[in-house]
Coordinates of C-alpha atoms (C1' of nucleotides) in Angstrom, one line a residue:
Chain A
M1002 CA 37.0 53.8 27.4
L1003 CA 35.2 53.7 24.1
K1004 CA 33.4 56.8 22.9
T1005 CA 29.9 56.3 21.5
N1006 CA 30.9 56.7 17.9
D1007 CA 33.6 53.9 18.3
Y1008 CA 30.8 51.4 18.5
A1009 CA 29.9 51.9 14.9
P1010 CA 32.5 49.4 13.5
L1011 CA 31.6 47.1 16.3
I1012 CA 28.0 46.9 15.3
K1013 CA 28.9 46.7 11.6
N1014 CA 31.3 43.8 12.2
A1015 CA 28.8 42.0 14.3
L1016 CA 26.0 42.3 11.7
K1017 CA 28.4 41.0 9.2
K1018 CA 29.3 38.1 11.3
N1019 CA 25.6 37.2 12.0
E1020 CA 26.1 37.8 15.7
S1021 CA 23.5 38.8 18.2
I1022 CA 24.1 42.3 19.5
L1023 CA 22.9 43.6 22.9
F1024 CA 23.6 47.0 24.2
S1025 CA 22.2 49.5 26.6
C1026 CA 22.1 53.1 25.7
N1027 CA 20.6 56.5 26.4
C1028 CA 18.5 57.3 23.2
T1029 CA 15.4 58.6 21.6
V1030 CA 13.4 56.4 19.1
H1031 CA 11.2 57.4 16.2
Y1032 CA 9.0 54.9 14.3
S1033 CA 6.8 55.3 11.2
G1034 CA 4.9 52.5 9.5
R1035 CA 1.5 51.2 10.5
A1036 CA 1.4 54.0 13.0
E1037 CA 3.8 56.7 14.1
S1038 CA 5.5 57.0 17.5
F1039 CA 8.1 59.1 19.3
L1040 CA 10.0 58.1 22.5
G1041 CA 11.9 60.9 24.3
P1042 CA 15.3 60.5 25.9
G1043 CA 16.1 57.6 28.4
D1044 CA 18.0 54.3 29.0
R1045 CA 16.9 51.4 27.0
I1046 CA 18.3 48.1 26.0
V1047 CA 18.5 47.3 22.3
L1048 CA 18.6 43.7 20.9
I1049 CA 19.5 43.0 17.3
K1050 CA 19.3 39.5 16.2
P1051 CA 21.2 37.8 13.3
D1052 CA 17.8 37.8 11.2
N1053 CA 17.7 41.6 11.7
T1054 CA 15.0 41.7 14.3
I1055 CA 15.3 44.8 16.3
I1056 CA 13.8 45.0 19.7
I1057 CA 14.0 48.0 22.3
H1058 CA 13.1 47.6 25.9
Q1059 CA 12.5 50.2 28.5
P1060 CA 13.5 49.2 32.2
T1061 CA 9.9 48.1 33.1
G1062 CA 7.2 46.3 31.4
N1063 CA 6.6 43.1 29.7
N1064 CA 6.6 44.3 26.1
P1065 CA 9.2 46.0 23.8
V1066 CA 8.4 49.8 23.6
N1067 CA 9.7 49.7 19.8
Y1068 CA 10.7 47.0 17.5
M1069 CA 11.3 45.9 13.8
K1070 CA 10.3 42.5 12.5
P1071 CA 12.8 40.1 11.3
G1072 CA 14.5 41.3 7.9
A1073 CA 15.1 45.1 8.5
A1074 CA 17.9 46.8 6.7
I1075 CA 20.2 48.5 9.2
E1076 CA 22.3 51.6 8.4
I1077 CA 24.6 53.3 10.8
D1078 CA 24.5 57.1 10.4
N1079 CA 27.6 58.1 12.5
N1080 CA 29.5 61.4 12.7
D1081 CA 30.8 63.8 15.3
K1082 CA 27.4 64.9 16.3
N1083 CA 25.2 62.0 16.0
F1084 CA 25.1 58.2 16.3
V1085 CA 22.1 57.0 14.6
L1086 CA 20.6 53.5 13.6
N1087 CA 18.4 53.9 10.7
C1088 CA 16.2 50.7 10.3
K1089 CA 13.9 50.3 7.3
N1090 CA 11.6 47.4 6.0
L1091 CA 10.7 48.5 2.7
S1092 CA 8.2 45.7 2.0
L1093 CA 6.3 46.6 5.1
K1094 CA 7.0 50.3 4.6
E1095 CA 8.3 50.5 8.1
Y1096 CA 11.0 52.7 9.4
L1097 CA 12.7 52.9 12.8
T1098 CA 15.4 55.4 13.9
I1099 CA 17.3 55.3 17.1
N1100 CA 19.3 58.3 18.1
I1101 CA 22.0 57.1 20.4
V1102 CA 23.3 59.7 22.8
R1103 CA 25.4 57.4 25.0
I1104 CA 26.2 53.6 25.1
H1105 CA 26.3 52.3 28.6
F1106 CA 27.6 48.8 27.6
F1107 CA 27.8 46.7 24.4
N1108 CA 28.1 42.9 23.6
S1109 CA 27.8 40.9 20.4
H1110 CA 28.4 37.1 20.2
R1111 CA 27.3 34.2 18.1
M1112 CA 24.4 32.2 19.4
E1113 CA 23.7 28.4 18.6
D1114 CA 20.1 27.3 19.1
G1115 CA 18.3 24.8 16.9
Q1116 CA 15.3 24.1 19.4
T1117 CA 11.6 24.7 18.8
I1118 CA 9.5 25.2 22.0
Q1119 CA 7.0 22.5 22.8
I1120 CA 3.7 23.9 24.0
Q1121 CA 0.7 22.0 25.3
G1122 CA -2.7 23.2 26.7
T1123 CA -3.7 24.9 23.4
E1124 CA -7.1 25.1 21.7
K1125 CA -5.8 22.4 19.3
D1126 CA -5.1 20.2 22.2
M1127 CA -8.7 20.8 23.4
A1128 CA -10.2 19.8 20.0
E1129 CA -8.1 16.6 19.9
M1130 CA -9.2 15.8 23.4
I1131 CA -12.9 16.1 22.4
Y1132 CA -12.3 14.2 19.1
Y1133 CA -10.6 11.2 20.8
N1134 CA -12.8 11.4 23.9
P1135 CA -16.2 12.8 22.7
S1136 CA -17.9 11.8 26.0
V1137 CA -16.4 14.7 27.6
I1138 CA -18.9 16.7 25.5
E1139 CA -21.8 14.2 26.3
E1140 CA -22.7 10.5 25.9
G1141 CA -23.5 9.7 22.2
F1142 CA -21.5 12.5 20.6
K1143 CA -19.8 11.3 17.3
P1144 CA -17.2 13.6 15.9
L1145 CA -16.8 13.8 12.3
S1146 CA -13.8 16.0 11.7
M1147 CA -11.5 18.2 13.6
E1148 CA -9.7 21.4 12.9
E1149 CA -11.4 21.5 9.6
H1150 CA -10.5 24.5 7.4
T1151 CA -13.7 24.7 5.1
K1152 CA -14.8 27.5 3.1
Y1153 CA -17.4 27.9 5.7
G1154 CA -14.6 28.6 8.3
F1155 CA -12.1 26.9 10.6
I1156 CA -14.4 24.6 12.6
D1157 CA -12.9 23.1 15.8
V1158 CA -14.9 19.9 16.1
F1159 CA -17.9 19.0 14.0
G1160 CA -20.1 15.9 14.4
Y1161 CA -23.5 14.4 15.3
D1162 CA -25.1 14.1 18.7
K1163 CA -26.9 10.9 20.0
D1164 CA -30.0 12.1 18.1
K1165 CA -28.1 12.5 14.9
T1166 CA -28.4 16.3 15.1
L1167 CA -25.6 18.2 13.4
T1168 CA -23.5 19.7 16.1
I1169 CA -20.6 22.2 15.9
I1170 CA -18.2 22.8 18.9
E1171 CA -16.1 25.8 19.2
C1172 CA -13.3 25.4 21.8
K1173 CA -11.7 28.4 23.6
R1174 CA -8.6 27.7 26.0
Y1175 CA -9.6 30.9 27.9
A1176 CA -12.8 32.4 29.2
A1177 CA -15.2 32.7 26.3
D1178 CA -16.4 36.1 25.5
L1179 CA -18.9 37.9 23.1
S1180 CA -16.7 37.3 20.1
A1181 CA -16.5 33.6 20.8
V1182 CA -20.3 33.3 20.7
Q1183 CA -20.4 35.3 17.5
Q1184 CA -17.8 33.1 16.0
L1185 CA -19.9 30.0 17.0
R1186 CA -23.1 31.8 15.5
R1187 CA -21.2 32.4 12.2
Y1188 CA -20.3 28.8 11.8
V1189 CA -23.7 27.6 12.7
E1190 CA -25.4 29.8 10.2
K1191 CA -23.0 29.0 7.4
I1192 CA -23.5 25.2 8.0
K1193 CA -27.3 25.6 8.1
S1194 CA -27.4 27.3 4.8
S1195 CA -24.9 25.2 3.2
K1196 CA -26.4 22.0 4.4
G1197 CA -30.0 23.3 4.0
V1198 CA -31.0 22.2 7.6
T1199 CA -33.1 24.2 9.8
F1200 CA -31.4 23.4 13.2
V1201 CA -27.6 22.9 14.0
R1202 CA -26.5 22.6 17.6
G1203 CA -23.9 24.9 18.6
I1204 CA -21.6 24.2 21.7
L1205 CA -19.1 26.5 23.2
A1206 CA -16.5 24.5 25.1
A1207 CA -14.3 26.7 27.4
P1208 CA -12.9 26.8 31.0
R1209 CA -15.7 29.4 31.7
I1210 CA -17.9 32.0 30.0
S1211 CA -18.3 35.8 30.7
S1212 CA -21.7 36.7 32.0
N1213 CA -22.7 38.8 28.9
A1214 CA -21.5 36.1 26.5
E1215 CA -23.5 33.5 28.4
K1216 CA -26.7 35.7 28.0
M1217 CA -26.0 36.0 24.2
L1218 CA -25.3 32.3 24.0
N1219 CA -28.8 31.6 25.5
D1220 CA -30.5 34.1 23.3
W1221 CA -29.3 32.3 20.2
G1222 CA -30.1 28.9 21.6
F1223 CA -26.6 27.6 21.9
E1224 CA -25.0 25.6 24.9
F1225 CA -22.0 26.1 27.1
K1226 CA -19.8 23.2 28.2
A1227 CA -17.1 23.9 30.8
L1228 CA -13.9 22.2 29.7
T1229 CA -10.3 22.9 30.4
P1230 CA -7.5 22.4 27.9
P1231 CA -5.4 19.3 28.8
K1232 CA -1.8 19.9 29.8
Y1233 CA 0.1 16.8 29.2
L1234 CA 3.2 18.0 31.1
E1235 CA 1.2 18.1 34.4
K1236 CA 3.3 15.3 35.8
F1237 CA 6.3 17.5 35.3
N1238 CA 4.3 20.3 36.9
R1239 CA 3.8 18.2 39.9
D1240 CA 7.5 17.4 40.2
Q1241 CA 8.2 20.9 39.8
K1242 CA 6.1 21.8 42.5
T1243 CA 7.6 19.5 44.8
L1244 CA 11.0 20.7 43.8
M1245 CA 10.3 24.2 44.1
Q1246 CA 8.3 23.8 47.3
F1247 CA 5.1 25.4 46.7
Chain B
M66 CA 37.1 33.8 34.2
L67 CA 34.0 33.2 36.2
K68 CA 32.4 29.8 36.5
T69 CA 28.7 29.5 35.9
N70 CA 28.0 29.2 39.6
D71 CA 29.9 32.4 40.4
Y72 CA 27.0 34.5 38.7
A73 CA 24.6 33.6 41.4
P74 CA 25.7 36.4 43.8
L75 CA 26.0 38.9 41.0
I76 CA 22.3 38.2 40.1
K77 CA 21.3 38.4 43.8
N78 CA 23.1 41.7 44.2
A79 CA 21.7 43.1 40.9
L80 CA 18.1 42.1 41.9
K81 CA 18.6 43.8 45.4
K82 CA 20.0 47.1 43.7
N83 CA 17.1 47.3 41.1
E84 CA 19.4 46.9 38.3
S85 CA 18.5 45.5 34.9
I86 CA 20.0 42.1 34.1
L87 CA 21.2 40.9 30.8
F88 CA 22.9 37.6 30.2
S89 CA 23.5 35.3 27.4
C90 CA 23.5 31.5 28.2
N91 CA 23.1 28.0 27.1
C92 CA 19.9 26.7 29.1
T93 CA 16.6 24.8 29.0
V94 CA 13.4 26.3 29.9
H95 CA 10.2 25.0 31.4
Y96 CA 6.9 26.9 31.7
S97 CA 3.8 26.0 33.6
G98 CA 0.7 28.2 34.0
R99 CA -1.8 29.2 31.3
A100 CA -0.2 26.6 29.2
E101 CA 2.8 24.2 29.5
S102 CA 6.1 24.4 27.6
F103 CA 9.5 22.9 27.3
L104 CA 12.5 24.3 25.3
G105 CA 15.5 22.1 24.8
P106 CA 19.1 23.1 25.2
G107 CA 20.4 26.2 23.2
D108 CA 21.8 29.6 23.5
R109 CA 19.4 32.3 24.7
I110 CA 19.5 35.9 25.9
V111 CA 17.8 36.6 29.2
L112 CA 16.6 39.9 30.3
I113 CA 15.4 40.6 33.9
K114 CA 14.0 44.1 34.6
P115 CA 14.0 45.8 38.0
D116 CA 10.1 45.1 38.1
N117 CA 10.8 41.4 37.8
T118 CA 9.9 41.0 34.3
I119 CA 11.7 38.1 32.8
I120 CA 12.1 37.8 29.0
I121 CA 13.9 35.0 27.2
H122 CA 15.0 35.3 23.4
Q123 CA 16.2 32.8 21.0
P124 CA 18.6 34.1 18.3
T125 CA 15.9 34.5 15.7
G126 CA 12.2 35.8 15.8
N127 CA 10.4 38.9 17.0
N128 CA 8.8 37.5 20.1
P129 CA 10.3 36.1 23.3
V130 CA 10.3 32.3 23.5
N131 CA 9.4 32.4 27.2
Y132 CA 8.7 35.2 29.5
M133 CA 7.2 36.1 32.9
K134 CA 5.1 39.3 33.5
P135 CA 6.2 41.9 36.0
G136 CA 6.1 40.9 39.6
A137 CA 7.6 37.4 39.3
A138 CA 9.4 36.1 42.5
I139 CA 13.0 34.9 41.6
E140 CA 14.9 32.3 43.4
I141 CA 18.3 31.0 42.5
D142 CA 18.9 27.3 43.0
N143 CA 22.7 27.0 42.8
N144 CA 24.9 24.0 43.6
D145 CA 27.7 22.2 42.1
K146 CA 25.5 20.4 39.6
N147 CA 22.8 23.0 38.7
F148 CA 22.4 26.6 38.2
V149 CA 18.7 27.3 38.0
L150 CA 16.5 30.3 38.1
N151 CA 13.1 29.4 39.6
C152 CA 10.6 32.1 38.7
K153 CA 7.1 32.2 40.1
N154 CA 3.9 34.4 40.0
L155 CA 1.8 33.0 42.6
S156 CA -1.4 35.2 41.9
L157 CA -1.2 34.2 38.2
K158 CA -0.2 30.5 39.1
E159 CA 2.7 30.7 36.6
Y160 CA 6.0 29.1 37.0
L161 CA 9.2 29.4 35.0
T162 CA 12.4 27.4 35.4
I163 CA 15.6 28.3 33.4
N164 CA 18.1 25.5 33.8
I165 CA 21.4 27.4 33.0
V166 CA 24.4 25.2 31.6
R167 CA 26.8 28.0 30.9
I168 CA 26.8 31.7 30.9
H169 CA 28.5 33.2 27.9
F170 CA 28.3 36.9 29.3
F171 CA 26.7 38.8 31.9
N172 CA 25.8 42.5 32.6
S173 CA 23.8 44.4 35.1
H174 CA 23.3 48.1 35.4
R175 CA 20.9 50.8 36.5
M176 CA 18.6 52.3 33.9
E177 CA 17.0 55.7 34.1
D178 CA 13.9 56.3 31.9
G179 CA 10.7 58.2 32.7
Q180 CA 9.5 58.6 29.2
T181 CA 6.2 57.3 27.9
I182 CA 6.0 56.5 24.1
Q183 CA 3.7 58.7 22.1
I184 CA 1.7 56.9 19.3
Q185 CA -0.5 58.3 16.6
G186 CA -2.6 56.6 13.8
T187 CA -4.7 54.6 16.3
E188 CA -8.4 53.7 16.0
K189 CA -9.2 56.5 18.4
D190 CA -7.4 59.0 16.1
M191 CA -9.7 57.8 13.4
A192 CA -12.8 58.4 15.4
E193 CA -11.6 61.8 16.4
M194 CA -11.1 62.6 12.7
I195 CA -14.6 61.6 11.9
Y196 CA -16.1 63.5 14.9
Y197 CA -14.4 66.7 14.1
N198 CA -14.6 66.4 10.3
P199 CA -17.7 64.3 9.7
S200 CA -17.9 65.1 6.0
V201 CA -15.2 62.5 5.6
I202 CA -18.0 59.9 6.0
E203 CA -20.5 61.9 4.0
E204 CA -22.0 65.4 3.7
G205 CA -24.6 66.0 6.3
F206 CA -23.5 63.5 8.7
K207 CA -23.8 65.0 12.4
P208 CA -22.0 63.0 15.1
L209 CA -23.4 62.9 18.6
S210 CA -20.8 61.1 20.5
M211 CA -17.3 59.5 20.3
E212 CA -15.7 56.6 21.9
E213 CA -18.8 56.1 23.9
H214 CA -18.8 53.4 26.6
T215 CA -22.6 52.7 27.0
K216 CA -24.4 49.8 28.1
Y217 CA -25.0 49.0 24.6
G218 CA -21.2 48.6 23.9
F219 CA -18.3 50.6 23.1
I220 CA -19.4 52.7 19.9
D221 CA -16.7 54.5 18.1
V222 CA -18.9 57.2 16.5
F223 CA -22.6 57.6 16.7
G224 CA -24.9 60.2 15.2
Y225 CA -27.5 61.2 12.6
D226 CA -27.0 61.2 8.8
K227 CA -28.7 64.0 6.7
D228 CA -31.9 62.2 6.6
K229 CA -31.9 62.1 10.6
T230 CA -31.3 58.4 10.5
L231 CA -29.5 56.9 13.4
T232 CA -25.9 55.9 12.2
I233 CA -23.4 53.9 14.1
I234 CA -19.7 54.0 12.6
E235 CA -17.3 51.3 13.7
C236 CA -13.6 52.2 12.9
K237 CA -10.8 49.8 12.2
R238 CA -7.2 51.0 11.7
Y239 CA -6.4 47.8 9.7
A240 CA -8.3 45.8 7.1
A241 CA -11.7 45.1 8.5
D242 CA -12.5 41.3 8.7
L243 CA -15.6 39.2 9.7
S244 CA -15.3 39.8 13.5
A245 CA -15.4 43.7 12.7
V246 CA -18.6 43.2 10.6
Q247 CA -20.1 41.2 13.5
Q248 CA -19.1 43.8 15.9
L249 CA -20.9 46.5 14.0
R250 CA -23.9 44.1 13.7
R251 CA -23.9 43.7 17.5
Y252 CA -24.0 47.4 18.2
V253 CA -26.6 48.1 15.6
E254 CA -28.9 45.4 17.0
K255 CA -28.4 46.6 20.6
I256 CA -29.3 50.3 19.5
K257 CA -32.3 49.1 17.4
S258 CA -33.9 47.2 20.3
S259 CA -32.9 49.8 22.9
K260 CA -34.1 52.8 21.0
G261 CA -37.1 50.8 19.5
V262 CA -36.4 51.8 16.0
T263 CA -36.7 49.5 13.0
F264 CA -33.7 50.8 11.2
V265 CA -30.2 51.8 12.1
R266 CA -27.5 52.5 9.6
G267 CA -24.2 50.8 10.2
I268 CA -21.0 52.0 8.7
L269 CA -17.7 50.3 8.8
A270 CA -14.9 52.7 8.3
A271 CA -11.4 51.1 7.6
P272 CA -8.5 51.4 5.1
R273 CA -10.0 48.3 3.4
I274 CA -12.2 45.1 3.8
S275 CA -11.6 41.5 3.2
S276 CA -13.8 39.9 0.5
N277 CA -15.8 37.7 2.8
A278 CA -16.3 40.5 5.3
E279 CA -17.8 42.7 2.5
K280 CA -20.1 39.9 1.5
M281 CA -21.2 39.6 5.1
L282 CA -21.5 43.5 5.3
N283 CA -23.8 43.6 2.2
D284 CA -25.8 40.8 3.4
W285 CA -26.7 42.5 6.7
G286 CA -27.3 45.9 4.8
F287 CA -24.4 47.8 6.2
E288 CA -22.0 50.1 4.4
F289 CA -18.2 50.3 4.0
K290 CA -16.3 53.6 3.9
A291 CA -12.6 53.5 2.9
L292 CA -10.7 55.8 5.4
T293 CA -7.2 55.6 6.7
P294 CA -6.2 56.6 10.2
P295 CA -4.5 60.0 10.4
K296 CA -0.8 60.1 11.2
Y297 CA 0.0 63.5 12.5
L298 CA 3.7 62.9 12.4
E299 CA 3.8 62.5 8.6
K300 CA 5.7 65.6 8.3
F301 CA 8.5 64.0 10.4
N302 CA 8.1 60.9 8.2
R303 CA 8.8 62.9 5.0
D304 CA 11.8 64.6 6.6
Q305 CA 13.1 61.2 7.5
K306 CA 12.6 59.9 4.2
T307 CA 14.7 62.7 2.7
L308 CA 17.3 62.1 5.4
M309 CA 17.3 58.3 4.7
Q310 CA 17.3 58.8 1.0
F311 CA 14.4 56.6 0.3
Chain C
dG968 C1' -11.2 41.8 39.5
dG969 C1' -14.3 41.0 35.5
dG970 C1' -15.6 42.4 31.0
dG971 C1' -15.0 44.3 26.7
dA972 C1' -12.1 45.8 22.8
dG973 C1' -7.8 47.7 20.6
dA974 C1' -3.0 46.6 19.1
dG975 C1' 2.5 49.4 15.1
dA976 C1' -1.0 43.2 18.0
dT977 C1' 2.2 38.6 16.2
dG978 C1' 2.4 34.2 14.1
dC979 C1' 0.6 30.1 11.7
dC980 C1' -1.5 27.8 8.2
dG981 C1' -4.1 27.3 3.9
dC982 C1' -5.4 28.8 -0.6
Chain D
dG308 C1' 0.0 37.8 -0.4
dC309 C1' -4.7 37.6 1.4
dG310 C1' -7.8 35.5 4.6
dG311 C1' -9.2 33.7 8.9
dC312 C1' -8.0 32.7 13.5
dA313 C1' -5.2 31.4 17.8
dT314 C1' -2.1 33.6 21.3
dT315 C1' 1.2 31.8 28.0
dT316 C1' -1.8 37.1 23.3
dC317 C1' -0.9 42.2 26.0
dT318 C1' -2.7 46.4 27.4
dC319 C1' -6.0 49.8 28.7
dC320 C1' -10.2 51.5 30.5
dC321 C1' -14.6 51.1 32.7
dC322 C1' -17.8 49.1 36.0

DNA sequence: GGGGAGAGATGCCGC
DNA sequence: GCGGCATTTCTCCCC
């Protein structure tokens, strides 16, 4: 049975060998950086990755209670009284201190993973759907550009309607809120002033829109188009549903 | 040496006993819900909490590559060919499938933790600092309310300046951007129309402001006040700095 | 549950 | 590094 202090060389060795370190312990945690935080004593799971990411989880909840972004320097301050992990990110001016009382279990091992996650159903997928199938907005809509990073902002879809009126479409993959309306308003105003035209159509495309946002949208003369981001894996999804007997 | 399939009863037993489960495995992951995702084969760490949170980490990066929020139902589909964790959250219509090829290590244990993290240096701390020390904004400023949820919106600080002009202060703990200016603009316009006054001062208080945001702020006749959120633990921070020999 | 807004937001891309 | 913006954002709070 290892004593808490005995884990120091294990951690040092694992860090040197670029292993992932996983342990459970009773500890307190201090953080100082963009904000300040303190977490009193309790059992937590600590994950240290080969890129020196540090993630601390309590036994409930989706999010880590404390963490350090990749690239932290990790020092072990180990003596008869204390077992402390001092983590610093000098460029971000962030400091994390884990005071470890007892380690419940410890593991370190090398991980091999070259995969990148593939995600679909994003806002960009929505913009592409509109660009290649402009009739989902309305008949006669002719897109000119998509995902354009101009000095006027990042405009999702930009084109002319059947009456050759300049039209800006802002996509949201989730329910559109007040800030989405204001984003659209910002783009419309910038395009109006830069092109020197008095009217530009603004369309907010999203699965739905909040009541207050819809009111503001109408006040500003913009339009809402109900549209859901495409999920190309839906075939898989249906298969899964069969498999999992939903 | 356990075979991959042998872990099924271990997981079932740990779930029943409300233990936290930690394992490392080679797996593929499918997600379907708000979006769709697929992650090809590789080594990952899987954390399953007693509240049925599921978190999957790759060997690099701060954020989990896949996850399910607390409350997921977990089923084990285990036979000679496959070892699969099927996770569903019916109310959120989210589904996560982990196809496990090999388990590298496994641990489950009970965790005790009743602590809540204490954080300081938030936007609310900024608003309180202004409310109780209004001279940090300017001499003569008299705050009337703080953190007020009115039908006009959530206004950080609201009061009168030395000339008895209605003044709205929007706080940001980080660099103020375009959306912060538009948020202030929204509040000012709402208060103007609801109070029937022609002029309301708008002040954006933040550590700094982006160049474009400052331009928009000036265009709309608002003001910027450089202000940093207070960090009450700074004494601790200084001690830490000494301890850690920065 | 919806709506609004903060967060130690994080992460990505473009300049 | 800054800026602008999406995110399976997450979380909290109020109505």
